[in-house]
């Protein structure tokens, strides 16, 4: 199974996801940023945005890792067996942080495919 294949959250998964990000004291935007996914992806998994085709498996894995939960806590049970079951077995998200003290900024490269600046 490819990590780019699409999956959908289960009804129970939507509840688990909402509870987990609230317990982590994260907003949907913060969760999306930490998991390197779009806010729309988070909303699709929560069921607040239409998602007829599903979201990529890698997005579910990244979100689960940030929230210290299993991807199988989010996705439909019929695809659960095809995802890693433990956050410890999930791939690490490569991150490179560069601090520029004179600019009072920190640049974070995540997956080395996008750049975000944090103050």
Coordinates of C-alpha atoms in Angstrom, one line a residue:
X1 CA 0.0 0.0 0.0
X2 CA 1.4 3.4 -0.9
X3 CA 1.3 6.2 1.6
X4 CA -0.2 8.5 -1.1
X5 CA -3.3 6.3 -1.4
X6 CA -6.5 7.8 0.0
X7 CA -8.3 6.8 3.2
X8 CA -11.3 8.2 5.1
X9 CA -11.9 8.8 8.8
X10 CA -14.5 6.7 10.6
X11 CA -17.3 8.3 12.6
X12 CA -15.4 7.2 15.8
X13 CA -12.2 8.4 14.3
X14 CA -13.7 11.9 13.9
X15 CA -14.6 12.0 17.5
X16 CA -11.2 10.6 18.6
X17 CA -9.4 13.2 16.4
X18 CA -11.4 16.1 17.8
X19 CA -10.9 15.0 21.4
X20 CA -7.1 14.5 20.8
X21 CA -6.3 17.8 19.3
X22 CA -8.4 19.6 22.0
X23 CA -6.6 17.7 24.8
X24 CA -3.3 18.7 23.2
X25 CA -4.5 22.3 23.4
X26 CA -4.0 22.8 19.6
X27 CA -6.1 24.6 17.1
X28 CA -6.9 23.0 13.8
X29 CA -4.4 25.4 12.2
X30 CA -1.7 24.5 14.7
X31 CA -2.3 20.8 14.3
X32 CA -2.1 21.1 10.5
X33 CA 1.2 23.1 10.7
X34 CA 2.8 20.6 13.1
X35 CA 1.7 17.6 11.0
X36 CA 2.8 19.3 7.7
X37 CA -0.7 19.0 6.2
X38 CA -3.3 21.6 5.1
X39 CA -6.1 22.9 7.4
X40 CA -8.5 21.5 4.9
X41 CA -7.0 18.0 5.4
X42 CA -7.7 18.3 9.1
X43 CA -11.2 19.5 8.4
X44 CA -11.8 16.6 6.0
X45 CA -10.7 14.1 8.7
X46 CA -13.0 15.8 11.3
X47 CA -15.9 15.6 8.8
X48 CA -16.4 19.4 8.7
X49 CA -15.4 19.6 5.1
X50 CA -16.5 17.3 2.3
X51 CA -14.1 14.6 1.4
X52 CA -15.5 12.1 -1.2
X53 CA -12.1 10.9 -2.3
X54 CA -10.4 10.7 1.2
X55 CA -7.1 12.0 2.3
X56 CA -3.6 10.7 1.8
X57 CA -2.4 8.0 4.3
X58 CA 0.7 10.0 5.0
X59 CA -1.4 12.9 6.2
X60 CA -3.2 10.5 8.7
X61 CA 0.1 9.1 9.8
X62 CA 1.6 12.6 10.4
X63 CA -1.5 13.8 12.3
X64 CA -1.5 10.7 14.5
X65 CA 2.2 11.1 15.3
X66 CA 1.7 14.8 16.4
X67 CA -1.2 13.7 18.6
X68 CA 0.6 10.6 19.9
X69 CA -2.2 8.4 18.7
X70 CA -2.4 5.5 16.3
X71 CA -3.5 6.1 12.7
X72 CA -6.0 3.4 13.3
X73 CA -7.7 5.6 15.9
X74 CA -8.7 7.9 13.0
X75 CA -9.3 5.9 9.8
X76 CA -12.1 3.6 8.8
X77 CA -11.6 0.1 10.4
X78 CA -11.5 -1.7 7.0
X79 CA -8.2 0.1 6.1
X80 CA -6.8 0.1 9.7
X81 CA -4.8 -3.1 9.2
X82 CA -2.9 -1.5 6.4
X83 CA -1.5 1.4 8.5
X84 CA 1.3 1.3 11.2
X85 CA -0.4 0.8 14.5
X86 CA 2.1 2.5 16.8
X87 CA 3.4 6.1 16.7
X88 CA 6.9 4.5 17.4
X89 CA 6.8 2.7 14.0
X90 CA 5.8 5.9 12.1
X91 CA 8.3 7.5 9.7
X92 CA 10.0 10.5 11.2
X93 CA 9.2 13.9 9.6
X94 CA 12.6 15.4 8.7
X95 CA 12.9 18.9 10.1
X96 CA 15.7 21.4 9.9
X97 CA 15.6 24.5 12.1
X98 CA 17.7 27.6 11.5
X99 CA 17.7 30.5 13.9
X100 CA 18.6 34.0 12.9
X101 CA 19.0 35.9 16.2
X102 CA 19.5 39.3 14.5
X103 CA 16.3 38.9 12.6
X104 CA 14.5 37.5 15.6
X105 CA 13.2 34.7 13.4
X106 CA 13.4 31.0 13.2
X107 CA 13.1 29.2 9.8
X108 CA 11.8 25.6 9.9
X109 CA 12.1 23.3 6.9
X110 CA 9.8 20.4 7.2
X111 CA 10.1 17.5 4.8
X112 CA 12.3 20.0 3.0
X113 CA 9.4 20.7 0.6
X114 CA 8.1 23.9 2.2
X115 CA 9.4 26.7 4.4
X116 CA 7.6 28.4 7.2
X117 CA 8.9 31.3 9.2
X118 CA 8.1 31.5 12.9
X119 CA 8.7 34.5 15.1

